[in-house]
PDB file of C-alpha atoms in Angstrom:
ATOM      1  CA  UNK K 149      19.956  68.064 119.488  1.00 42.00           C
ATOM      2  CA  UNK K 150      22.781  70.530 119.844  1.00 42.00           C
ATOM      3  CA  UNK K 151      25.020  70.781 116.346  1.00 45.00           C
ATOM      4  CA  UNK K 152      28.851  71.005 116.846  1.00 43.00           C
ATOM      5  CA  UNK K 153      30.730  73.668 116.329  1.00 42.00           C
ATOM      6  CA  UNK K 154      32.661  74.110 113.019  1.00 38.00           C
ATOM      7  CA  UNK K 155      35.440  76.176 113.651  1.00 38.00           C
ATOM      8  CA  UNK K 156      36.730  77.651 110.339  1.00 38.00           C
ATOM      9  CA  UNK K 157      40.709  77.720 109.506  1.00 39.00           C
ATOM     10  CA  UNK K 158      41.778  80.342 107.192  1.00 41.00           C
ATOM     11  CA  UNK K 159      44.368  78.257 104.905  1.00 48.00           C
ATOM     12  CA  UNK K 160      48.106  80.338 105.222  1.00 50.00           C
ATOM     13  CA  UNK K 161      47.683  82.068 101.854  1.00 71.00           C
ATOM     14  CA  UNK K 162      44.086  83.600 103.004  1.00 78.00           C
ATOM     15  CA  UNK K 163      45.157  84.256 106.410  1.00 85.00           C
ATOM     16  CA  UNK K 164      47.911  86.279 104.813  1.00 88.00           C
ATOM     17  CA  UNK K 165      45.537  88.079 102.433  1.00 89.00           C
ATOM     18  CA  UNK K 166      43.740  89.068 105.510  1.00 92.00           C
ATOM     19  CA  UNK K 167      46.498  90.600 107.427  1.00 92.00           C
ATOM     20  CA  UNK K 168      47.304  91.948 104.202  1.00 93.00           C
ATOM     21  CA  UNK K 169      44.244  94.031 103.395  1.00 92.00           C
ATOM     22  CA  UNK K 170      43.731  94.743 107.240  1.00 92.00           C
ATOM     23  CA  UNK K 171      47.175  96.442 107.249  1.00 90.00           C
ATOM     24  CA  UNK K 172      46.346  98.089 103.654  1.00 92.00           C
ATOM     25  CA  UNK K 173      43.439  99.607 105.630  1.00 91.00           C
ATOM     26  CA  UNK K 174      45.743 100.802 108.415  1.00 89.00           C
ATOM     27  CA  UNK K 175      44.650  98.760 111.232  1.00 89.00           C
ATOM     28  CA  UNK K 176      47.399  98.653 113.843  1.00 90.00           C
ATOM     29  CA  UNK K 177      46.391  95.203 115.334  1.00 89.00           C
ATOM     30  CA  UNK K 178      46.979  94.004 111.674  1.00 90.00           C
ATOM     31  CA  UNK K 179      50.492  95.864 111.330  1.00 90.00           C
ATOM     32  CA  UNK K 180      51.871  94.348 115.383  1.00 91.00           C
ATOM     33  CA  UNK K 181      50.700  90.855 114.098  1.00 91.00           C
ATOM     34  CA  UNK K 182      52.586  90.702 110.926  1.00 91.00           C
ATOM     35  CA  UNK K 183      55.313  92.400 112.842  1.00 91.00           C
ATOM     36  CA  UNK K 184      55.233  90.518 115.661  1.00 90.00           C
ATOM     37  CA  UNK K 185      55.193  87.200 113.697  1.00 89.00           C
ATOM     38  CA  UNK K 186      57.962  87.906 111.410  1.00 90.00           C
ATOM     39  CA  UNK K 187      60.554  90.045 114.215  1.00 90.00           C
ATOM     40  CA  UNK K 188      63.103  87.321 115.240  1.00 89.00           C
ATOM     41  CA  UNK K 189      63.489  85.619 111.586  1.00 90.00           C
ATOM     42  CA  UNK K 190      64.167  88.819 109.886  1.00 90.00           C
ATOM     43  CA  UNK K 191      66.883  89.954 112.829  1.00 90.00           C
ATOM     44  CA  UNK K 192      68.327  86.415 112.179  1.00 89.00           C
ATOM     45  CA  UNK K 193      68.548  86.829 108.375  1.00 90.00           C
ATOM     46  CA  UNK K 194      69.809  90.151 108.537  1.00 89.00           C
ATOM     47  CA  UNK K 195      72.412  89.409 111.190  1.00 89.00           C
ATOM     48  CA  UNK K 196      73.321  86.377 109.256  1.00 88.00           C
ATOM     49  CA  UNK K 197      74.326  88.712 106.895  1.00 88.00           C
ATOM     50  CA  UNK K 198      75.884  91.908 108.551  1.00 89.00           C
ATOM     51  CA  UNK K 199      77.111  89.588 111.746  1.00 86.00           C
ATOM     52  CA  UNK K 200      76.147  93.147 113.663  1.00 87.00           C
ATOM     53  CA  UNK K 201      73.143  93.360 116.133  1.00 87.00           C
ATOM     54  CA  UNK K 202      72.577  97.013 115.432  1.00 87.00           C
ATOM     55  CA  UNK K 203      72.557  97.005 112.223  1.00 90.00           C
ATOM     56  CA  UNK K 204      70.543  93.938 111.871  1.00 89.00           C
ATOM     57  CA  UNK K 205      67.720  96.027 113.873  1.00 90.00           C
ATOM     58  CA  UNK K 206      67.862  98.709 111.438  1.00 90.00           C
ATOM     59  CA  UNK K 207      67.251  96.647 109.078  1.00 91.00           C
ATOM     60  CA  UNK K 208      64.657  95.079 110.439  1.00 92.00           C
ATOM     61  CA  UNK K 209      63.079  98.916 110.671  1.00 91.00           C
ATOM     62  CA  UNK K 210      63.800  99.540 106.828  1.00 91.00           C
ATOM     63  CA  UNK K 211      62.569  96.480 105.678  1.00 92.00           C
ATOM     64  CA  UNK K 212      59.459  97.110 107.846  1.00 92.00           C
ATOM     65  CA  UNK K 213      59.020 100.794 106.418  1.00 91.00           C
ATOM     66  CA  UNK K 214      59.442  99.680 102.878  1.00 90.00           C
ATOM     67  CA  UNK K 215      57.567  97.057 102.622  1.00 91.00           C
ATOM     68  CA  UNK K 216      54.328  98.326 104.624  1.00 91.00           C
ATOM     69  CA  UNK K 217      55.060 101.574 102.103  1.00 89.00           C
ATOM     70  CA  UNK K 218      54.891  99.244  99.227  1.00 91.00           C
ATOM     71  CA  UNK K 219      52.119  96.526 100.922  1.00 92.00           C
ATOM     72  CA  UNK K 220      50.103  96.680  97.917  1.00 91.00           C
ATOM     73  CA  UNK K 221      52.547  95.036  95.487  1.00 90.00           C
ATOM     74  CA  UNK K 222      52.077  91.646  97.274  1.00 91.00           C
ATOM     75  CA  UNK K 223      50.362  88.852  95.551  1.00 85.00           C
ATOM     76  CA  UNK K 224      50.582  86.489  97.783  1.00 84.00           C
ATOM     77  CA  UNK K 225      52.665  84.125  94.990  1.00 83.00           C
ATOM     78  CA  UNK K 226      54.766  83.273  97.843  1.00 85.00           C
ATOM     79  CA  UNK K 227      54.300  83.549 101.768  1.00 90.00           C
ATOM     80  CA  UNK K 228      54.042  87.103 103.424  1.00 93.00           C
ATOM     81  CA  UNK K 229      57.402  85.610 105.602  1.00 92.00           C
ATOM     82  CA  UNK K 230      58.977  84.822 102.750  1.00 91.00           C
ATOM     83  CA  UNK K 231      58.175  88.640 100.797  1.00 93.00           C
ATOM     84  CA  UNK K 232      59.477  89.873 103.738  1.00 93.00           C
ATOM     85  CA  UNK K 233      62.234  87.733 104.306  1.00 93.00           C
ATOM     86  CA  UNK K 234      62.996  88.760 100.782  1.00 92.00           C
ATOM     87  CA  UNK K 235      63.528  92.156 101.697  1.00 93.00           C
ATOM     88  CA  UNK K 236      65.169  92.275 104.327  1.00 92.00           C
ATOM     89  CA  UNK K 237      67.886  89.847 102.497  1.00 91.00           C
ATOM     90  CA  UNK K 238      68.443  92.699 100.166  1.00 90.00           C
ATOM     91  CA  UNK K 239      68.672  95.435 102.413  1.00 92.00           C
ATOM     92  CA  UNK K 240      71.610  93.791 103.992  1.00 91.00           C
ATOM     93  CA  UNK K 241      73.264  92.898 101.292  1.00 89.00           C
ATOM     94  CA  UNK K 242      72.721  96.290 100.236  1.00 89.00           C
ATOM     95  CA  UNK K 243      74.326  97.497 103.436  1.00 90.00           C
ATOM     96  CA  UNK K 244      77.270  95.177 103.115  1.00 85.00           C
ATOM     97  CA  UNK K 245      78.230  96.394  99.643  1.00 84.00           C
ATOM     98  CA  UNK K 246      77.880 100.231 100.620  1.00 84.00           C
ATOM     99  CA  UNK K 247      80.858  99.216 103.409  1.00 75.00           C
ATOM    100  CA  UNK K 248      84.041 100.517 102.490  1.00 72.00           C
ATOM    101  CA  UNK K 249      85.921  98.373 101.198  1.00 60.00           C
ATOM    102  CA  UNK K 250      88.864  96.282 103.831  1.00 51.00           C
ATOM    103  CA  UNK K 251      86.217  96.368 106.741  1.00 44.00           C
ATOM    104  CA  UNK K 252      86.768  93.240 108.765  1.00 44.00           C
ATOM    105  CA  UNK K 253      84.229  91.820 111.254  1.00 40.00           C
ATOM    106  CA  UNK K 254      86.796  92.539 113.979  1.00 38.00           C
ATOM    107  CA  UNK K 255      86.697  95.960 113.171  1.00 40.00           C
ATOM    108  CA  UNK K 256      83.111  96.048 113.504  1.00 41.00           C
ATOM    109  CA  UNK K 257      81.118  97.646 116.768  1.00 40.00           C
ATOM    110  CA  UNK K 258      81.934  94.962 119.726  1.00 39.00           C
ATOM    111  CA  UNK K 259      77.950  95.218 119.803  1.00 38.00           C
ATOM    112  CA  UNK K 260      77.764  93.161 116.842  1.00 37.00           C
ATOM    113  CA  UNK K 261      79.563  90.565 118.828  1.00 35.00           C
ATOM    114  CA  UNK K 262      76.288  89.879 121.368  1.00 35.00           C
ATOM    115  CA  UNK K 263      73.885  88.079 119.008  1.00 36.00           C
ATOM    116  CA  UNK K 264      70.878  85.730 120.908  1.00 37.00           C
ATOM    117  CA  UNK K 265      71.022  83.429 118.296  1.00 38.00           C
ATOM    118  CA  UNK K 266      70.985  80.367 120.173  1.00 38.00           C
ATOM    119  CA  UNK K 267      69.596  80.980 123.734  1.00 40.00           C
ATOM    120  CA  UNK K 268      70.941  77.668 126.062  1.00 38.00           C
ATOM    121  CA  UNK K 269      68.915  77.007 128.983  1.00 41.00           C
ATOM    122  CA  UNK K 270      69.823  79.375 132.238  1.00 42.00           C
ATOM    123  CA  UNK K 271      70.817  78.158 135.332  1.00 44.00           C
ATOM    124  CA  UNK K 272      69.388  80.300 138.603  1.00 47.00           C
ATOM    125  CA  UNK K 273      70.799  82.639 140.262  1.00 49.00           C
ATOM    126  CA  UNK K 274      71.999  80.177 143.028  1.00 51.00           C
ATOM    127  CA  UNK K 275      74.613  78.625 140.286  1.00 52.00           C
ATOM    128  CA  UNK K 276      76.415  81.743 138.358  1.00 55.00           C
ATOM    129  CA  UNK K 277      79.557  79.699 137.752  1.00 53.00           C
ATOM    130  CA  UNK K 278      77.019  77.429 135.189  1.00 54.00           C
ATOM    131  CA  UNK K 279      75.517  80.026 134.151  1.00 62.00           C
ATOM    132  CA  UNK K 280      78.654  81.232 132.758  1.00 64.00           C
ATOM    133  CA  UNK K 281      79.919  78.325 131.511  1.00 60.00           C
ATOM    134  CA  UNK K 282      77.033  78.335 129.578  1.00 68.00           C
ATOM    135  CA  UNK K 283      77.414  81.888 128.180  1.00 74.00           C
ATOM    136  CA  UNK K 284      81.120  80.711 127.219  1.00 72.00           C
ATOM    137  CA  UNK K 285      79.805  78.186 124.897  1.00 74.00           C
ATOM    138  CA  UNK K 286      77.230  80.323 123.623  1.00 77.00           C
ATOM    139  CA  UNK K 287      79.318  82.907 122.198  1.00 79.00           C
ATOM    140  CA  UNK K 288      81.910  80.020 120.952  1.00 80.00           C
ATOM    141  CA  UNK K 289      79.064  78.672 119.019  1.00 81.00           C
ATOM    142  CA  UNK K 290      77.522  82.121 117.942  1.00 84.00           C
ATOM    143  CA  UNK K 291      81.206  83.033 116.571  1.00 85.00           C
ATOM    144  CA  UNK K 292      81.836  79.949 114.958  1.00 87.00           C
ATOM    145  CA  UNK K 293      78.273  80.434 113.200  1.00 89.00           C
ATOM    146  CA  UNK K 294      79.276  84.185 112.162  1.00 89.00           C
ATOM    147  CA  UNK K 295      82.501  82.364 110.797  1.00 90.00           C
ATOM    148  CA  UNK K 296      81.036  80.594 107.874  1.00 91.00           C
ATOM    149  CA  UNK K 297      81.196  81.905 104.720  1.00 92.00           C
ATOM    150  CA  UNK K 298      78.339  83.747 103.769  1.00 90.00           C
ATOM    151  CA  UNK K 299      76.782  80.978 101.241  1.00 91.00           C
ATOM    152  CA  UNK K 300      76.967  78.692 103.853  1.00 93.00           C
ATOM    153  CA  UNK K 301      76.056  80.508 107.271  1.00 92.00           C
ATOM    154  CA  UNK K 302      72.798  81.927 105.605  1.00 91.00           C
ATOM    155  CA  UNK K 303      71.632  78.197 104.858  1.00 93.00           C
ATOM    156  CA  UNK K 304      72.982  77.374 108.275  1.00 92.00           C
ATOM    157  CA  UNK K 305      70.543  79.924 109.618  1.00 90.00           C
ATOM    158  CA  UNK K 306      67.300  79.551 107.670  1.00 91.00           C
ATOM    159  CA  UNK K 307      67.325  75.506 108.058  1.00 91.00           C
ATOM    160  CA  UNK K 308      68.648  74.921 111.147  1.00 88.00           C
ATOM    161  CA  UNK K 309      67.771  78.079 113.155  1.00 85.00           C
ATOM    162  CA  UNK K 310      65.029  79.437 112.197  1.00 86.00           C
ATOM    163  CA  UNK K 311      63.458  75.805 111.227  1.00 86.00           C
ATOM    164  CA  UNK K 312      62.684  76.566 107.617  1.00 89.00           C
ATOM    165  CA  UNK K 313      62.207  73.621 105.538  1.00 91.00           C
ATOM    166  CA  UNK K 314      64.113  73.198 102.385  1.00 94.00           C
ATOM    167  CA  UNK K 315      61.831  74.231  99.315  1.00 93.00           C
ATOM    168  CA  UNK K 316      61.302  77.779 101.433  1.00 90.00           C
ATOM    169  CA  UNK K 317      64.647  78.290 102.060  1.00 91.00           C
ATOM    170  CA  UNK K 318      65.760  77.453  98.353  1.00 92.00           C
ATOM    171  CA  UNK K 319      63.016  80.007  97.408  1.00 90.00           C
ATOM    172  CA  UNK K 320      64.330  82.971  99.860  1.00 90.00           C
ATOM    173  CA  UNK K 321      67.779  82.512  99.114  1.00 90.00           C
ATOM    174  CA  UNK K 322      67.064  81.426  95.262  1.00 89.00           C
ATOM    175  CA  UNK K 323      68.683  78.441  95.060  1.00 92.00           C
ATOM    176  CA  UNK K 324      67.911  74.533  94.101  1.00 95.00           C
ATOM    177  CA  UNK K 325      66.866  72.274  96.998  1.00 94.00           C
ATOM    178  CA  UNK K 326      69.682  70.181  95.898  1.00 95.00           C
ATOM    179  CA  UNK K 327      71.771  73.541  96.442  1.00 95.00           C
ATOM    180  CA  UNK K 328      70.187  73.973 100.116  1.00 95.00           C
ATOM    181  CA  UNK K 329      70.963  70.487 101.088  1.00 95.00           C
ATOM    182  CA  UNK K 330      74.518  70.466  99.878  1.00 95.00           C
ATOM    183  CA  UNK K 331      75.666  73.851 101.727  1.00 94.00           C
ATOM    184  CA  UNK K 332      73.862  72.875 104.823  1.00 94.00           C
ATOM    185  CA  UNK K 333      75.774  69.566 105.201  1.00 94.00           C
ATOM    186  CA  UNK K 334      79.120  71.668 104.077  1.00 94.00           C
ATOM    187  CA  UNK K 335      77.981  73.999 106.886  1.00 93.00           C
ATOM    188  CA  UNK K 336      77.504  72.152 109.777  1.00 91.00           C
ATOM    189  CA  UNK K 337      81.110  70.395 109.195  1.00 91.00           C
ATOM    190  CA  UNK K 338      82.476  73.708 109.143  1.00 91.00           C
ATOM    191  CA  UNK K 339      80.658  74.865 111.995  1.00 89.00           C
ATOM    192  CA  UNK K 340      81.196  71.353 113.760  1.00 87.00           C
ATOM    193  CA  UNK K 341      85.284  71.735 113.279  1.00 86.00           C
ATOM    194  CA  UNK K 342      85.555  75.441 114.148  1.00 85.00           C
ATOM    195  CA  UNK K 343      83.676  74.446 117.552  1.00 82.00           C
ATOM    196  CA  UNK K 344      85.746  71.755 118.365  1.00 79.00           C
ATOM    197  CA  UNK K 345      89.314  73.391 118.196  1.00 80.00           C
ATOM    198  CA  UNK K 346      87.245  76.285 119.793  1.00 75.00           C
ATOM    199  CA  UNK K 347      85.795  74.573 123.115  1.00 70.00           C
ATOM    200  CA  UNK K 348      88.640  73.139 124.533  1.00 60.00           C
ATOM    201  CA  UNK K 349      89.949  75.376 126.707  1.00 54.00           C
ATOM    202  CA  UNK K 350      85.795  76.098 128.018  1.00 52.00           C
ATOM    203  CA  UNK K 351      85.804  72.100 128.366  1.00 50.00           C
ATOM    204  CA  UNK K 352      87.410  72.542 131.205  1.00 45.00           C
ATOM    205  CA  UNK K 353      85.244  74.491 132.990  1.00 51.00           C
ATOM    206  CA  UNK K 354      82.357  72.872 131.762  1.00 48.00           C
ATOM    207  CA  UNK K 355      81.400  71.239 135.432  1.00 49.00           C
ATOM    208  CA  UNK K 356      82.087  73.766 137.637  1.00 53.00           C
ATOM    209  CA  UNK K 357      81.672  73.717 141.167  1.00 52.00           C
ATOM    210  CA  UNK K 358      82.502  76.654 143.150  1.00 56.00           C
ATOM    211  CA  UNK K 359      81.282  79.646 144.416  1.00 62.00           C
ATOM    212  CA  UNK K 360      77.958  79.120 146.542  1.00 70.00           C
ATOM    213  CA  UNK K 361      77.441  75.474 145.207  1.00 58.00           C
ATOM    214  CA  UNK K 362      81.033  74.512 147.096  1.00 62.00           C
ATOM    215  CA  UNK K 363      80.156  76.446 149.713  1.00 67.00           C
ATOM    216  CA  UNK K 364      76.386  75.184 150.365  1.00 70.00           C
ATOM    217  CA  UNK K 365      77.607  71.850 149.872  1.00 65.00           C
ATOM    218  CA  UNK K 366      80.907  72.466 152.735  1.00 67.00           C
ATOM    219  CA  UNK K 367      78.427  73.825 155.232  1.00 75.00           C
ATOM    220  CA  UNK K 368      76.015  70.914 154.874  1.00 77.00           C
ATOM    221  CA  UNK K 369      79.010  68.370 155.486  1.00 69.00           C
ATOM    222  CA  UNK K 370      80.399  70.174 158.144  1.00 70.00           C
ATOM    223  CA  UNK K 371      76.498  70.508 159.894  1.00 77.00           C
ATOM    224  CA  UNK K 372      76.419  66.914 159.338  1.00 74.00           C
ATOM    225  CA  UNK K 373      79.693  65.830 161.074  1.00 69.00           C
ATOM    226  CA  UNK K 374      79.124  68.135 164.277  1.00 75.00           C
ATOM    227  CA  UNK K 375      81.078  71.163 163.508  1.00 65.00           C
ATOM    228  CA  UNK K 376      79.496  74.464 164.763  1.00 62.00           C
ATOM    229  CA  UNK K 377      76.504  72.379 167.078  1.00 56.00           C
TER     230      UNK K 377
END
């Protein structure tokens, strides 16, 4: 009689402990799959931070460098994520208090104003009048998200989009769950008032049809009444 197969799952604090000691021992595979696994959530916290896509990157580099420099100081008390989530936090708050000081975020590289923070669903390349519609209230959202005070925008970001749950975002940003909860209700009134007076004007091109959609749907009309036969 044939015996099943067991597979074995690593629990997340020994699968961490194993990336962890394969990356001590300089594997590469090790050092893409940590990287690879933790890319988009650092951008987002660091961009959260700096509201600047370059910078954010670099970041994302330093915190990288420093903490596969220093990869032997983690004891896996907390999540790898979270370690490195940790770091990159404080190398852009580092970077925002080395800014001289009076720098607004309008004065900052237009660059920093084309963050994929929320990607909406694109139409095809049959319907560009959507598809811009769609980019219009994509950056309205994006800018009323880089809007919110700081407190509030980086427990916007960890809960809501990058899907952390409340004890893990109280322990990156060290705060009480209580805290967490608070600012995030706070934060999406803010967010859902500064999108509102915002859209308007986009409203009205939300339904657009134009361009080869109005002209597709002329040519079929006319083919259907006789015209051109």
């Amino acid at each position: 009689m044939r015996q099943a197969q067991v597979t074995t799952v690593l629990p997340i604090g020994a699968a961490d402990a194993e990336l962890v000691r394969r990356a001590l021992a300089r594997e590469e595979a090790a050092v893409r799959a940590i990287m690879q696994a933790n890319n988009r959530r650092l951008f987002r916290l660091a961009r959260g931070i700096l509201r600047n896509d370059s910078e954010a990157e670099d970041v994302v580099q330093d915190t990288y460098v420093r903490a596969f420099t220093h990869l032997d100081q983690f004891r896996g008390e907390s999540s790898l994520s979270t370690w490195l989530s940790r770091i990159a936090m404080n190398e852009a708050l580092g970077r925002v208090r080395r800014r001289p000081a009076g720098v607004e975020w309008s004065e900052l590289p237009q660059g920093g104003h084309e963050a994929q923070i929320i990607q909406f669903p694109l139409s095809s390349a049959d319907d560009p009048e959507r598809s811009m519609a769609q980019r219009e209230i994509q950056h309205v959202v994006e800018h009323a998200i880089d809007e919110l005070p700081e407190a509030f925008r980086l427990v916007f970001i960890t809960r809501v989009i990058e899907g952390m749950n409340v004890e893990e975002t109280a322990d990156i940003l060290d705060l009480k769950p209580e805290t967490v909860k608070t600012r995030l209700h706070r934060a999406r009134a803010m967010l859902r008032d500064n999108v509102e007076r915002k859209i308007g004007p986009i409203v009205l091109e939300a339904f657009p049809f134009a361009g080869r959609r109005c002209e597709r749907l002329t040519e079929a009309v006319l083919k259907r009444l006789g015209y051109g036969a």
